[in-house]
């Protein structure tokens, strides 16, 4: 099959924000305990953080990590996770029917984030709590000193403020499963009042208000409108969440699910612009896709998990090669909306629906989805260019038909390099891809990296960590060939001479 892609350096969609390659750590399952934190582990550092996991997080280049939830945050008392460890209470975590020991809290997590090179995106509890606790939390985290809570932080050993810039006003507050779920009116008012106090304590913070939990929610659309009418002038981002899965075994349909994400983003952007016009605002609302991933493999297993354990294995999806292709398509979609989507969090980072897996007390390894994330974070720099594609269409079940080629183009003027990230969705045919990159100053294909497996269901495990891993294809001078069902990174550099 033949395909063509055209892009022009003078026709950008928007600047690619590094925070598009963010992630998420929730107090859930083995994400924290046995994931990022395990004092007895052979690689543990002075604070009990696993060095092997830190190394992989650094390799991924994660710029921002959302914390501490997720559903967990809606029942969480942040004070429980601060101060001397021996005084910290064990509590019921009603979101995940587990026991939370509070060994790790914001004191430790902000330090873990610093060591991994990431910023913290901190969520406040607007389920069981509200304005007063959010005010206390930001005073504890960001106020220099000389007040009750800033001095408590200093007494706990953290002289300097944490300087947390990104804050989420609760989590999925439209979801009936959420502790303290609210109507759009109730939440909109509470979010506005919480936003006021957060910005009063620290005017430099940037705030995300909850959009719908997913585009299939019965209140989707109306929820965004109502919430934004209350908060438009006070917040900087509205959140989007979406998870996908190959539930009916139809891979062609599954590989097309980025079409859903694409429509979701476009619809939320339209709603924001409608509210902007109605309110006569000058501000364009940015989008934070702060939970996205594949999540379905572990659903049945999780129903069997015994309640009230400390850090039980939960949401431990073992990702197949085809899941990596889907994650690639979703990353491409985020890049194509780089004008509006300024932050995004792959949910999550370690053990819980995650690119990084660990054995408690043992090894850690990269799941298949690690690689598209790594490539996008490393190479999608500069501006996302509008890309026109000519290629055959494929039948994709409930998504109708989709182009065989899913692609995004990043052009980094500073280095003069361009990167094409591309998935060949065809399950049967290789694709010869002609790339016409104009206005980029004369580029030639210098590297072609591919993630390919003949087995769509291939997985990486502790014993076979490299079953699915990227490899280099020779660059022959002609049009690159994208193998059937593959993820590709085409790196274009300045033509010699
Ligand atoms: O990421 C797992 C869960 O998915 C989060 O806790 C919640 O926000 C979402 O429903």
CSV table of C-alpha atoms and ligand atoms in Angstrom, one decimal:
chain,number,residue,atom,x,y,z
A,1,UNK,CA,0.0,0.0,0.0
A,2,UNK,CA,1.2,3.6,-0.7
A,3,UNK,CA,0.5,6.6,1.4
A,4,UNK,CA,1.5,10.3,1.3
A,5,UNK,CA,1.9,12.8,4.1
A,6,UNK,CA,2.4,16.5,3.5
A,7,UNK,CA,3.3,19.1,6.2
A,8,UNK,CA,4.7,22.6,6.1
A,9,UNK,CA,6.9,24.3,8.7
A,10,UNK,CA,5.0,27.5,8.1
A,11,UNK,CA,1.6,25.9,9.0
A,12,UNK,CA,1.8,24.8,12.7
A,13,UNK,CA,-1.1,23.6,14.8
A,14,UNK,CA,0.6,24.9,17.9
A,15,UNK,CA,3.6,24.7,20.2
A,16,UNK,CA,4.0,21.2,21.8
A,17,UNK,CA,3.9,21.7,25.5
A,18,UNK,CA,6.3,19.2,27.3
A,19,UNK,CA,3.6,18.6,29.8
A,20,UNK,CA,1.7,16.6,27.1
A,21,UNK,CA,3.9,13.7,28.2
A,22,UNK,CA,2.9,13.8,31.8
A,23,UNK,CA,1.7,10.8,33.9
A,24,UNK,CA,-0.1,10.0,37.1
A,25,UNK,CA,0.6,8.2,40.4
A,26,UNK,CA,-2.4,7.5,42.6
A,27,UNK,CA,-2.6,5.9,46.0
A,28,UNK,CA,-4.0,2.7,44.4
A,29,UNK,CA,-2.8,-0.8,44.4
A,30,UNK,CA,1.0,-1.0,44.1
A,31,UNK,CA,1.6,2.3,42.4
A,32,UNK,CA,3.1,3.9,45.5
A,33,UNK,CA,3.9,1.0,47.9
A,34,UNK,CA,6.0,-1.5,46.0
A,35,UNK,CA,6.1,0.8,43.0
A,36,UNK,CA,7.8,4.1,43.5
A,37,UNK,CA,8.4,3.5,47.2
A,38,UNK,CA,9.9,0.3,48.8
A,39,UNK,CA,12.4,1.0,51.6
A,40,UNK,CA,13.6,-2.6,51.8
A,41,UNK,CA,14.3,-2.9,48.1
A,42,UNK,CA,18.0,-3.4,47.0
A,43,UNK,CA,17.9,-0.3,44.9
A,44,UNK,CA,16.1,1.9,47.5
A,45,UNK,CA,17.6,5.3,48.1
A,46,UNK,CA,17.9,7.2,51.5
A,47,UNK,CA,14.2,8.0,51.4
A,48,UNK,CA,13.0,4.5,50.4
A,49,UNK,CA,12.4,5.3,46.7
A,50,UNK,CA,13.2,2.5,44.3
A,51,UNK,CA,16.2,3.5,42.3
A,52,UNK,CA,15.4,1.1,39.4
A,53,UNK,CA,11.9,2.7,39.0
A,54,UNK,CA,13.4,6.2,39.3
A,55,UNK,CA,15.8,5.4,36.5
A,56,UNK,CA,13.0,4.3,34.2
A,57,UNK,CA,10.9,7.3,35.0
A,58,UNK,CA,13.8,9.5,34.1
A,59,UNK,CA,14.4,7.6,30.9
A,60,UNK,CA,10.7,8.3,30.0
A,61,UNK,CA,11.4,12.0,30.7
A,62,UNK,CA,8.1,12.5,32.5
A,63,UNK,CA,7.7,16.3,33.0
A,64,UNK,CA,4.7,16.3,35.4
A,65,UNK,CA,3.0,13.7,37.6
A,66,UNK,CA,-0.6,14.0,38.9
A,67,UNK,CA,-1.0,13.0,42.5
A,68,UNK,CA,-2.5,11.6,44.8
A,69,UNK,CA,-5.6,10.6,42.8
A,70,UNK,CA,-7.9,9.8,41.1
A,71,UNK,CA,-10.8,8.5,43.0
A,72,UNK,CA,-8.6,8.1,46.1
A,73,UNK,CA,-8.3,11.9,46.6
A,74,UNK,CA,-12.1,12.3,47.1
A,75,UNK,CA,-11.8,10.6,50.5
A,76,UNK,CA,-8.3,11.7,51.4
A,77,UNK,CA,-7.2,13.8,54.4
A,78,UNK,CA,-3.8,15.2,53.2
A,79,UNK,CA,-2.7,15.9,56.8
A,80,UNK,CA,-2.5,12.1,57.4
A,81,UNK,CA,0.4,11.9,55.1
A,82,UNK,CA,2.6,14.6,56.7
A,83,UNK,CA,4.9,14.7,59.7
A,84,UNK,CA,6.5,11.9,61.7
A,85,UNK,CA,5.8,8.5,60.2
A,86,UNK,CA,5.2,6.8,63.5
A,87,UNK,CA,2.3,9.1,64.2
A,88,UNK,CA,0.6,8.7,60.8
A,89,UNK,CA,-2.7,6.9,60.9
A,90,UNK,CA,-3.8,3.8,59.0
A,91,UNK,CA,-7.1,4.7,57.2
A,92,UNK,CA,-9.8,3.1,55.1
A,93,UNK,CA,-9.5,4.0,51.4
A,94,UNK,CA,-13.1,3.7,50.3
A,95,UNK,CA,-12.4,4.4,46.7
A,96,UNK,CA,-10.4,1.2,46.3
A,97,UNK,CA,-11.5,-0.8,49.4
A,98,UNK,CA,-7.9,-0.9,50.6
A,99,UNK,CA,-5.9,0.2,53.7
A,100,UNK,CA,-3.8,3.3,53.3
A,101,UNK,CA,-0.9,3.4,55.7
A,102,UNK,CA,0.1,7.0,54.9
A,103,UNK,CA,3.8,6.2,54.9
A,104,UNK,CA,4.0,8.3,51.8
A,105,UNK,CA,2.2,11.7,51.5
A,106,UNK,CA,2.9,15.0,50.0
A,107,UNK,CA,6.1,15.5,52.1
A,108,UNK,CA,7.7,12.5,50.4
A,109,UNK,CA,6.0,12.6,47.0
A,110,UNK,CA,7.1,16.1,46.2
A,111,UNK,CA,10.7,14.9,46.9
A,112,UNK,CA,10.2,11.8,44.8
A,113,UNK,CA,9.0,14.1,41.9
A,114,UNK,CA,12.0,16.4,42.4
A,115,UNK,CA,14.4,13.4,42.2
A,116,UNK,CA,12.7,12.1,39.0
A,117,UNK,CA,12.8,15.5,37.4
A,118,UNK,CA,9.0,16.0,37.3
A,119,UNK,CA,6.7,18.6,38.6
A,120,UNK,CA,3.7,17.7,40.8
A,121,UNK,CA,0.1,18.3,39.6
A,122,UNK,CA,-1.7,18.2,42.9
A,123,UNK,CA,-5.4,17.3,43.3
A,124,UNK,CA,-7.4,18.6,46.2
A,125,UNK,CA,-10.3,16.7,47.8
A,126,UNK,CA,-13.6,18.2,46.8
A,127,UNK,CA,-15.5,15.0,47.7
A,128,UNK,CA,-15.5,14.7,51.4
A,129,UNK,CA,-13.8,18.1,52.0
A,130,UNK,CA,-13.8,21.6,50.5
A,131,UNK,CA,-12.5,25.2,50.5
A,132,UNK,CA,-11.0,25.1,54.0
A,133,UNK,CA,-8.8,22.1,53.5
A,134,UNK,CA,-7.7,23.3,50.1
A,135,UNK,CA,-6.7,26.6,51.7
A,136,UNK,CA,-4.7,24.7,54.4
A,137,UNK,CA,-3.0,22.4,51.8
A,138,UNK,CA,-1.7,25.2,49.7
A,139,UNK,CA,-0.6,27.2,52.8
A,140,UNK,CA,1.3,24.0,53.8
A,141,UNK,CA,2.8,23.5,50.4
A,142,UNK,CA,3.5,26.9,48.9
A,143,UNK,CA,3.6,29.6,51.6
A,144,UNK,CA,7.2,30.4,52.7
A,145,UNK,CA,6.7,30.5,56.5
A,146,UNK,CA,5.5,32.4,59.6
A,147,UNK,CA,2.0,30.9,59.6
A,148,UNK,CA,0.6,27.8,61.2
A,149,UNK,CA,0.7,25.5,58.2
A,150,UNK,CA,3.8,26.8,56.5
A,151,UNK,CA,5.6,26.4,59.8
A,152,UNK,CA,4.3,22.9,60.2
A,153,UNK,CA,5.9,22.1,56.9
A,154,UNK,CA,9.2,23.6,58.1
A,155,UNK,CA,8.9,21.7,61.4
A,156,UNK,CA,8.4,18.5,59.3
A,157,UNK,CA,11.8,19.1,57.7
A,158,UNK,CA,11.0,21.1,54.6
A,159,UNK,CA,12.3,24.6,55.0
A,160,UNK,CA,11.6,25.7,51.5
A,161,UNK,CA,8.1,25.8,50.1
A,162,UNK,CA,7.2,23.0,47.6
A,163,UNK,CA,6.2,25.5,45.0
A,164,UNK,CA,3.5,23.3,43.4
A,165,UNK,CA,2.2,25.2,40.4
A,166,UNK,CA,-0.5,22.9,39.0
A,167,UNK,CA,-3.6,22.1,41.0
A,168,UNK,CA,-6.7,19.9,40.1
A,169,UNK,CA,-10.0,21.0,41.7
A,170,UNK,CA,-11.1,17.5,42.7
A,171,UNK,CA,-11.5,14.4,40.5
A,172,UNK,CA,-14.3,13.1,38.3
A,173,UNK,CA,-16.9,14.9,40.4
A,174,UNK,CA,-19.7,14.0,37.9
A,175,UNK,CA,-19.2,10.2,38.4
A,176,UNK,CA,-21.7,8.4,40.7
A,177,UNK,CA,-18.8,6.2,41.9
A,178,UNK,CA,-17.0,9.3,43.2
A,179,UNK,CA,-17.0,9.8,46.9
A,180,UNK,CA,-19.0,13.1,47.4
A,181,UNK,CA,-20.1,13.2,43.7
A,182,UNK,CA,-21.9,16.4,42.8
A,183,UNK,CA,-24.3,17.9,40.3
A,184,UNK,CA,-22.7,20.4,37.9
A,185,UNK,CA,-24.2,23.3,39.8
A,186,UNK,CA,-23.0,22.1,43.2
A,187,UNK,CA,-19.5,21.3,41.8
A,188,UNK,CA,-19.3,24.5,39.7
A,189,UNK,CA,-19.9,26.7,42.8
A,190,UNK,CA,-17.5,24.7,45.0
A,191,UNK,CA,-14.8,24.7,42.4
A,192,UNK,CA,-15.1,28.5,41.9
A,193,UNK,CA,-14.8,29.1,45.7
A,194,UNK,CA,-11.9,26.7,46.0
A,195,UNK,CA,-10.1,28.3,43.0
A,196,UNK,CA,-10.5,31.7,44.7
A,197,UNK,CA,-8.7,30.6,47.9
A,198,UNK,CA,-5.9,28.7,46.0
A,199,UNK,CA,-5.2,31.8,43.9
A,200,UNK,CA,-5.4,34.1,46.9
A,201,UNK,CA,-2.7,32.1,48.7
A,202,UNK,CA,-0.5,31.7,45.6
A,203,UNK,CA,-1.5,33.8,42.5
A,204,UNK,CA,1.0,32.0,40.4
A,205,UNK,CA,-0.8,28.6,40.5
A,206,UNK,CA,-2.6,27.2,37.4
A,207,UNK,CA,-5.9,25.4,38.0
A,208,UNK,CA,-7.8,22.6,36.3
A,209,UNK,CA,-11.5,22.2,36.8
A,210,UNK,CA,-13.1,18.8,36.3
A,211,UNK,CA,-14.8,18.1,33.0
A,212,UNK,CA,-16.7,14.9,32.4
A,213,UNK,CA,-15.3,11.5,33.5
A,214,UNK,CA,-15.6,10.4,29.9
A,215,UNK,CA,-17.5,11.3,26.8
A,216,UNK,CA,-20.2,8.7,27.4
A,217,UNK,CA,-21.4,10.2,30.6
A,218,UNK,CA,-25.1,11.1,30.4
A,219,UNK,CA,-24.3,14.7,31.5
A,220,UNK,CA,-21.4,15.2,29.1
A,221,UNK,CA,-21.6,18.6,27.5
A,222,UNK,CA,-24.1,20.1,29.8
A,223,UNK,CA,-21.7,19.4,32.7
A,224,UNK,CA,-18.8,21.3,31.0
A,225,UNK,CA,-21.1,24.3,30.2
A,226,UNK,CA,-22.5,24.6,33.7
A,227,UNK,CA,-19.1,24.1,35.4
A,228,UNK,CA,-17.4,26.6,33.1
A,229,UNK,CA,-20.1,29.2,33.6
A,230,UNK,CA,-19.2,29.2,37.3
A,231,UNK,CA,-15.4,29.0,36.9
A,232,UNK,CA,-14.4,30.4,33.5
A,233,UNK,CA,-12.6,33.4,34.9
A,234,UNK,CA,-10.9,31.5,37.7
A,235,UNK,CA,-9.4,28.4,36.1
A,236,UNK,CA,-6.8,27.7,33.4
A,237,UNK,CA,-7.7,24.2,32.1
A,238,UNK,CA,-10.7,21.8,32.0
A,239,UNK,CA,-9.9,18.1,32.3
A,240,UNK,CA,-10.8,15.2,30.0
A,241,UNK,CA,-10.5,11.5,30.9
A,242,UNK,CA,-10.7,8.5,28.6
A,243,UNK,CA,-9.8,4.8,28.7
A,244,UNK,CA,-10.0,2.3,25.9
A,245,UNK,CA,-9.9,-1.4,25.5
A,246,UNK,CA,-10.2,-4.2,23.0
A,247,UNK,CA,-13.3,-5.7,24.7
A,248,UNK,CA,-14.8,-7.5,21.7
A,249,UNK,CA,-11.6,-8.8,20.2
A,250,UNK,CA,-11.9,-6.7,17.1
A,251,UNK,CA,-8.4,-5.3,16.6
A,252,UNK,CA,-9.3,-3.2,13.5
A,253,UNK,CA,-11.9,-1.4,15.5
A,254,UNK,CA,-9.7,-1.1,18.5
A,255,UNK,CA,-6.9,0.5,16.5
A,256,UNK,CA,-9.4,3.2,15.5
A,257,UNK,CA,-10.4,4.3,19.0
A,258,UNK,CA,-8.3,7.5,18.7
A,259,UNK,CA,-11.1,8.7,16.5
A,260,UNK,CA,-13.2,8.8,19.7
A,261,UNK,CA,-10.5,10.8,21.5
A,262,UNK,CA,-10.2,13.2,18.6
A,263,UNK,CA,-14.0,13.9,18.6
A,264,UNK,CA,-14.0,14.3,22.4
A,265,UNK,CA,-11.2,16.9,22.3
A,266,UNK,CA,-12.9,18.8,19.5
A,267,UNK,CA,-16.3,18.8,21.3
A,268,UNK,CA,-14.9,20.0,24.6
A,269,UNK,CA,-12.9,22.8,22.8
A,270,UNK,CA,-16.1,23.9,21.1
A,271,UNK,CA,-18.0,24.0,24.4
A,272,UNK,CA,-15.3,26.1,26.0
A,273,UNK,CA,-15.4,28.5,23.0
A,274,UNK,CA,-19.2,28.7,23.3
A,275,UNK,CA,-18.9,29.6,27.0
A,276,UNK,CA,-16.1,32.1,26.2
A,277,UNK,CA,-18.3,33.9,23.7
A,278,UNK,CA,-21.3,33.9,26.0
A,279,UNK,CA,-19.3,35.4,28.8
A,280,UNK,CA,-17.5,37.8,26.5
A,281,UNK,CA,-14.1,36.5,27.9
A,282,UNK,CA,-10.8,37.2,26.3
A,283,UNK,CA,-9.3,34.0,27.6
A,284,UNK,CA,-9.2,30.7,25.6
A,285,UNK,CA,-9.6,27.7,27.9
A,286,UNK,CA,-6.8,25.2,27.7
A,287,UNK,CA,-7.5,21.4,27.9
A,288,UNK,CA,-5.8,19.0,30.3
A,289,UNK,CA,-6.3,15.4,29.2
A,290,UNK,CA,-5.2,14.3,32.7
A,291,UNK,CA,-6.2,10.6,32.5
A,292,UNK,CA,-5.9,8.6,29.3
A,293,UNK,CA,-4.7,5.0,28.5
A,294,UNK,CA,-5.8,1.5,27.8
A,295,UNK,CA,-7.6,-0.1,30.7
A,296,UNK,CA,-9.5,-3.3,30.5
A,297,UNK,CA,-7.2,-6.4,30.9
A,298,UNK,CA,-7.4,-6.4,34.7
A,299,UNK,CA,-11.2,-5.6,35.1
A,300,UNK,CA,-12.3,-9.2,35.9
A,301,UNK,CA,-9.3,-10.1,38.1
A,302,UNK,CA,-9.9,-6.9,40.2
A,303,UNK,CA,-13.4,-8.0,41.1
A,304,UNK,CA,-11.8,-11.0,42.9
A,305,UNK,CA,-9.4,-9.0,45.0
A,306,UNK,CA,-9.9,-9.3,48.7
A,307,UNK,CA,-10.9,-6.1,50.4
A,308,UNK,CA,-9.0,-4.1,53.0
A,309,UNK,CA,-5.4,-5.1,52.1
A,310,UNK,CA,-2.4,-2.8,52.1
A,311,UNK,CA,-1.3,-2.2,48.5
A,312,UNK,CA,-3.0,-5.2,46.8
A,313,UNK,CA,-2.3,-5.7,43.1
A,314,UNK,CA,-5.0,-3.8,41.4
A,315,UNK,CA,-5.4,-2.5,37.8
A,316,UNK,CA,-2.3,-4.4,36.8
A,317,UNK,CA,-3.0,-4.6,33.1
A,318,UNK,CA,-0.4,-6.5,31.2
A,319,UNK,CA,-0.1,-4.7,27.9
A,320,UNK,CA,0.0,-6.4,24.5
A,321,UNK,CA,1.8,-5.1,21.4
A,322,UNK,CA,-1.6,-4.0,20.0
A,323,UNK,CA,-2.1,-1.9,23.1
A,324,UNK,CA,1.1,-0.1,22.3
A,325,UNK,CA,-0.2,0.7,18.8
A,326,UNK,CA,-3.3,2.2,20.4
A,327,UNK,CA,-1.3,4.3,22.9
A,328,UNK,CA,0.7,5.5,19.8
A,329,UNK,CA,-2.5,6.5,18.0
A,330,UNK,CA,-3.7,8.3,21.2
A,331,UNK,CA,-0.4,10.2,21.5
A,332,UNK,CA,-0.6,11.2,17.8
A,333,UNK,CA,-4.1,12.5,18.5
A,334,UNK,CA,-3.0,14.6,21.5
A,335,UNK,CA,-0.1,16.1,19.3
A,336,UNK,CA,-2.6,17.0,16.6
A,337,UNK,CA,-4.5,19.0,19.1
A,338,UNK,CA,-1.4,20.7,20.5
A,339,UNK,CA,-3.0,24.1,20.2
A,340,UNK,CA,-5.6,23.3,22.9
A,341,UNK,CA,-4.3,20.3,24.8
A,342,UNK,CA,-1.5,21.7,26.9
A,343,UNK,CA,-1.2,19.0,29.6
A,344,UNK,CA,-1.9,15.3,29.5
A,345,UNK,CA,-1.3,12.4,31.9
A,346,UNK,CA,-0.8,8.8,30.9
A,347,UNK,CA,-2.7,7.0,33.6
A,348,UNK,CA,-0.8,5.7,35.3
A,349,UNK,CA,3.0,5.4,35.7
A,350,UNK,CA,4.0,2.4,37.8
A,351,UNK,CA,2.1,-1.0,38.2
A,352,UNK,CA,-1.4,0.5,38.0
A,353,UNK,CA,-2.3,0.5,34.3
A,354,UNK,CA,1.2,1.5,33.7
A,355,UNK,CA,4.2,1.5,31.3
A,356,UNK,CA,6.5,0.5,34.2
A,357,UNK,CA,6.0,-2.8,36.1
A,358,UNK,CA,7.7,-4.0,39.2
A,359,UNK,CA,7.9,-7.1,41.4
A,360,UNK,CA,7.7,-6.1,45.0
A,361,UNK,CA,11.2,-6.8,46.2
A,362,UNK,CA,12.4,-7.7,42.8
A,363,UNK,CA,12.8,-6.7,39.2
A,364,UNK,CA,11.2,-3.9,37.1
A,365,UNK,CA,10.6,-3.8,33.4
A,366,UNK,CA,9.0,-1.8,30.5
A,367,UNK,CA,5.6,-2.8,29.3
A,368,UNK,CA,4.9,-2.5,25.5
A,369,UNK,CA,3.2,0.9,26.0
A,370,UNK,CA,6.5,2.3,27.4
A,371,UNK,CA,8.0,2.8,24.0
A,372,UNK,CA,5.5,5.1,22.2
A,373,UNK,CA,5.5,7.2,25.3
A,374,UNK,CA,9.3,7.3,25.4
A,375,UNK,CA,9.6,8.2,21.7
A,376,UNK,CA,7.0,11.0,21.8
A,377,UNK,CA,8.4,12.5,25.0
A,378,UNK,CA,11.9,12.4,23.5
A,379,UNK,CA,11.3,13.4,19.9
A,380,UNK,CA,8.0,15.4,19.7
A,381,UNK,CA,9.6,18.8,20.2
A,382,UNK,CA,8.9,22.2,18.9
A,383,UNK,CA,5.7,22.7,16.9
A,384,UNK,CA,3.1,20.3,15.9
A,385,UNK,CA,2.5,20.8,12.1
A,386,UNK,CA,-0.8,20.4,10.3
A,387,UNK,CA,-0.4,17.1,8.4
A,388,UNK,CA,-2.4,16.2,5.3
A,389,UNK,CA,-2.6,12.5,4.6
A,390,UNK,CA,-3.5,10.5,1.5
A,391,UNK,CA,-3.9,6.8,2.1
A,392,UNK,CA,-6.4,4.0,1.8
A,393,UNK,CA,-9.3,3.9,4.4
A,394,UNK,CA,-9.9,0.8,6.5
A,395,UNK,CA,-13.1,-0.6,8.0
A,396,UNK,CA,-13.1,-0.1,11.7
A,397,UNK,CA,-16.4,-1.5,13.2
A,398,UNK,CA,-18.2,1.1,15.3
A,399,UNK,CA,-15.8,3.8,14.1
A,400,UNK,CA,-16.9,3.4,10.5
A,401,UNK,CA,-13.8,3.9,8.4
A,402,UNK,CA,-10.4,5.4,9.3
A,403,UNK,CA,-7.2,6.2,7.4
A,404,UNK,CA,-4.7,3.4,7.4
A,405,UNK,CA,-2.1,6.0,8.4
A,406,UNK,CA,-2.3,7.8,11.7
A,407,UNK,CA,0.5,10.4,11.9
A,408,UNK,CA,1.7,13.6,13.6
A,409,UNK,CA,4.6,15.8,12.6
A,410,UNK,CA,6.8,17.8,15.0
A,411,UNK,CA,9.2,20.4,13.8
A,412,UNK,CA,11.8,21.8,16.1
A,413,UNK,CA,13.1,25.0,14.6
A,414,UNK,CA,15.9,25.2,17.3
A,415,UNK,CA,17.5,21.9,16.2
A,416,UNK,CA,16.2,22.1,12.6
A,417,UNK,CA,14.9,18.5,13.0
A,418,UNK,CA,11.5,17.1,12.3
A,419,UNK,CA,9.9,13.9,13.6
A,420,UNK,CA,7.0,12.0,12.1
A,421,UNK,CA,5.3,9.7,14.5
A,422,UNK,CA,3.2,7.2,12.6
A,423,UNK,CA,1.1,4.1,13.0
A,424,UNK,CA,0.3,1.8,10.1
A,425,UNK,CA,-3.1,0.5,11.1
A,426,UNK,CA,-3.3,-2.1,8.4
A,427,UNK,CA,-3.3,-5.6,9.8
A,428,UNK,CA,-2.2,-7.1,6.5
A,429,UNK,CA,-0.2,-4.7,4.4
A,430,UNK,CA,3.1,-2.8,4.7
A,431,UNK,CA,2.9,0.9,3.7
A,432,UNK,CA,5.3,2.8,1.6
A,433,UNK,CA,5.2,6.4,2.9
A,434,UNK,CA,6.1,9.4,0.9
A,435,UNK,CA,6.7,12.3,3.3
A,436,UNK,CA,6.7,15.8,1.8
A,437,UNK,CA,8.0,18.2,4.5
A,438,UNK,CA,8.2,21.8,3.2
A,439,UNK,CA,9.2,25.0,4.9
A,440,UNK,CA,11.5,23.1,7.3
A,441,UNK,CA,14.8,24.0,5.6
A,442,UNK,CA,15.8,20.9,3.6
A,443,UNK,CA,15.5,17.7,5.6
A,444,UNK,CA,16.4,14.1,4.9
A,445,UNK,CA,15.3,11.0,6.6
A,446,UNK,CA,18.2,10.1,9.0
A,447,UNK,CA,16.6,7.4,11.3
A,448,UNK,CA,13.7,5.1,11.2
A,449,UNK,CA,12.8,3.3,14.5
A,450,UNK,CA,10.0,0.8,14.5
A,451,UNK,CA,8.0,-1.0,17.2
A,452,UNK,CA,6.8,-4.2,15.6
A,453,UNK,CA,5.8,-7.7,16.5
A,454,UNK,CA,4.2,-10.4,14.3
A,455,UNK,CA,2.1,-11.3,17.4
A,456,UNK,CA,-0.4,-8.6,18.2
A,457,UNK,CA,-0.9,-10.2,21.7
A,458,UNK,CA,2.8,-10.3,22.5
A,459,UNK,CA,3.6,-8.9,26.0
A,460,UNK,CA,6.7,-8.1,28.1
A,461,UNK,CA,7.2,-9.8,31.4
A,462,UNK,CA,9.9,-9.9,34.1
A,463,UNK,CA,11.3,-13.1,32.5
A,464,UNK,CA,11.0,-11.8,28.9
A,465,UNK,CA,11.3,-8.0,29.3
A,466,UNK,CA,12.4,-7.5,25.6
A,467,UNK,CA,9.7,-9.6,23.9
A,468,UNK,CA,8.5,-6.3,22.4
A,469,UNK,CA,11.0,-3.6,21.9
A,470,UNK,CA,12.0,-1.0,19.3
A,471,UNK,CA,14.5,-1.6,16.6
A,472,UNK,CA,16.1,0.4,13.8
A,473,UNK,CA,15.3,0.0,10.1
A,474,UNK,CA,17.9,0.9,7.5
A,475,UNK,CA,17.3,4.2,5.8
A,476,UNK,CA,17.9,3.5,2.2
A,477,UNK,CA,17.2,6.9,0.6
A,478,UNK,CA,13.8,6.0,-0.9
A,479,UNK,CA,10.4,6.2,0.8
A,480,UNK,CA,10.4,4.4,4.2
A,481,UNK,CA,8.3,1.2,4.5
A,482,UNK,CA,6.1,1.1,7.6
A,483,UNK,CA,5.5,-2.6,8.4
A,484,UNK,CA,1.9,-3.7,8.8
A,485,UNK,CA,0.5,-2.9,12.3
A,486,UNK,CA,3.6,-0.9,13.5
A,487,UNK,CA,4.5,2.2,15.4
A,488,UNK,CA,7.2,4.3,13.6
A,489,UNK,CA,9.5,7.2,14.5
A,490,UNK,CA,10.9,8.9,11.4
A,491,UNK,CA,13.6,11.4,12.2
A,492,UNK,CA,14.4,14.0,9.6
A,493,UNK,CA,17.6,16.0,9.9
A,494,UNK,CA,19.3,18.8,7.9
A,495,UNK,CA,20.5,17.6,4.5
A,496,UNK,CA,24.3,17.4,4.5
A,497,UNK,CA,26.2,19.9,2.3
B,1,LIG,O1,-6.9,5.8,36.9
B,1,LIG,C1,-7.8,4.9,37.6
B,1,LIG,C2,-9.1,5.7,38.0
B,1,LIG,O2,-9.8,6.0,36.8
B,1,LIG,C3,-8.9,7.0,38.7
B,1,LIG,O3,-8.8,6.8,40.0
B,1,LIG,C4,-10.2,7.7,38.3
B,1,LIG,O4,-10.1,9.1,38.3
B,1,LIG,C5,-10.6,7.1,37.0
B,1,LIG,O5,-11.9,6.7,37.0
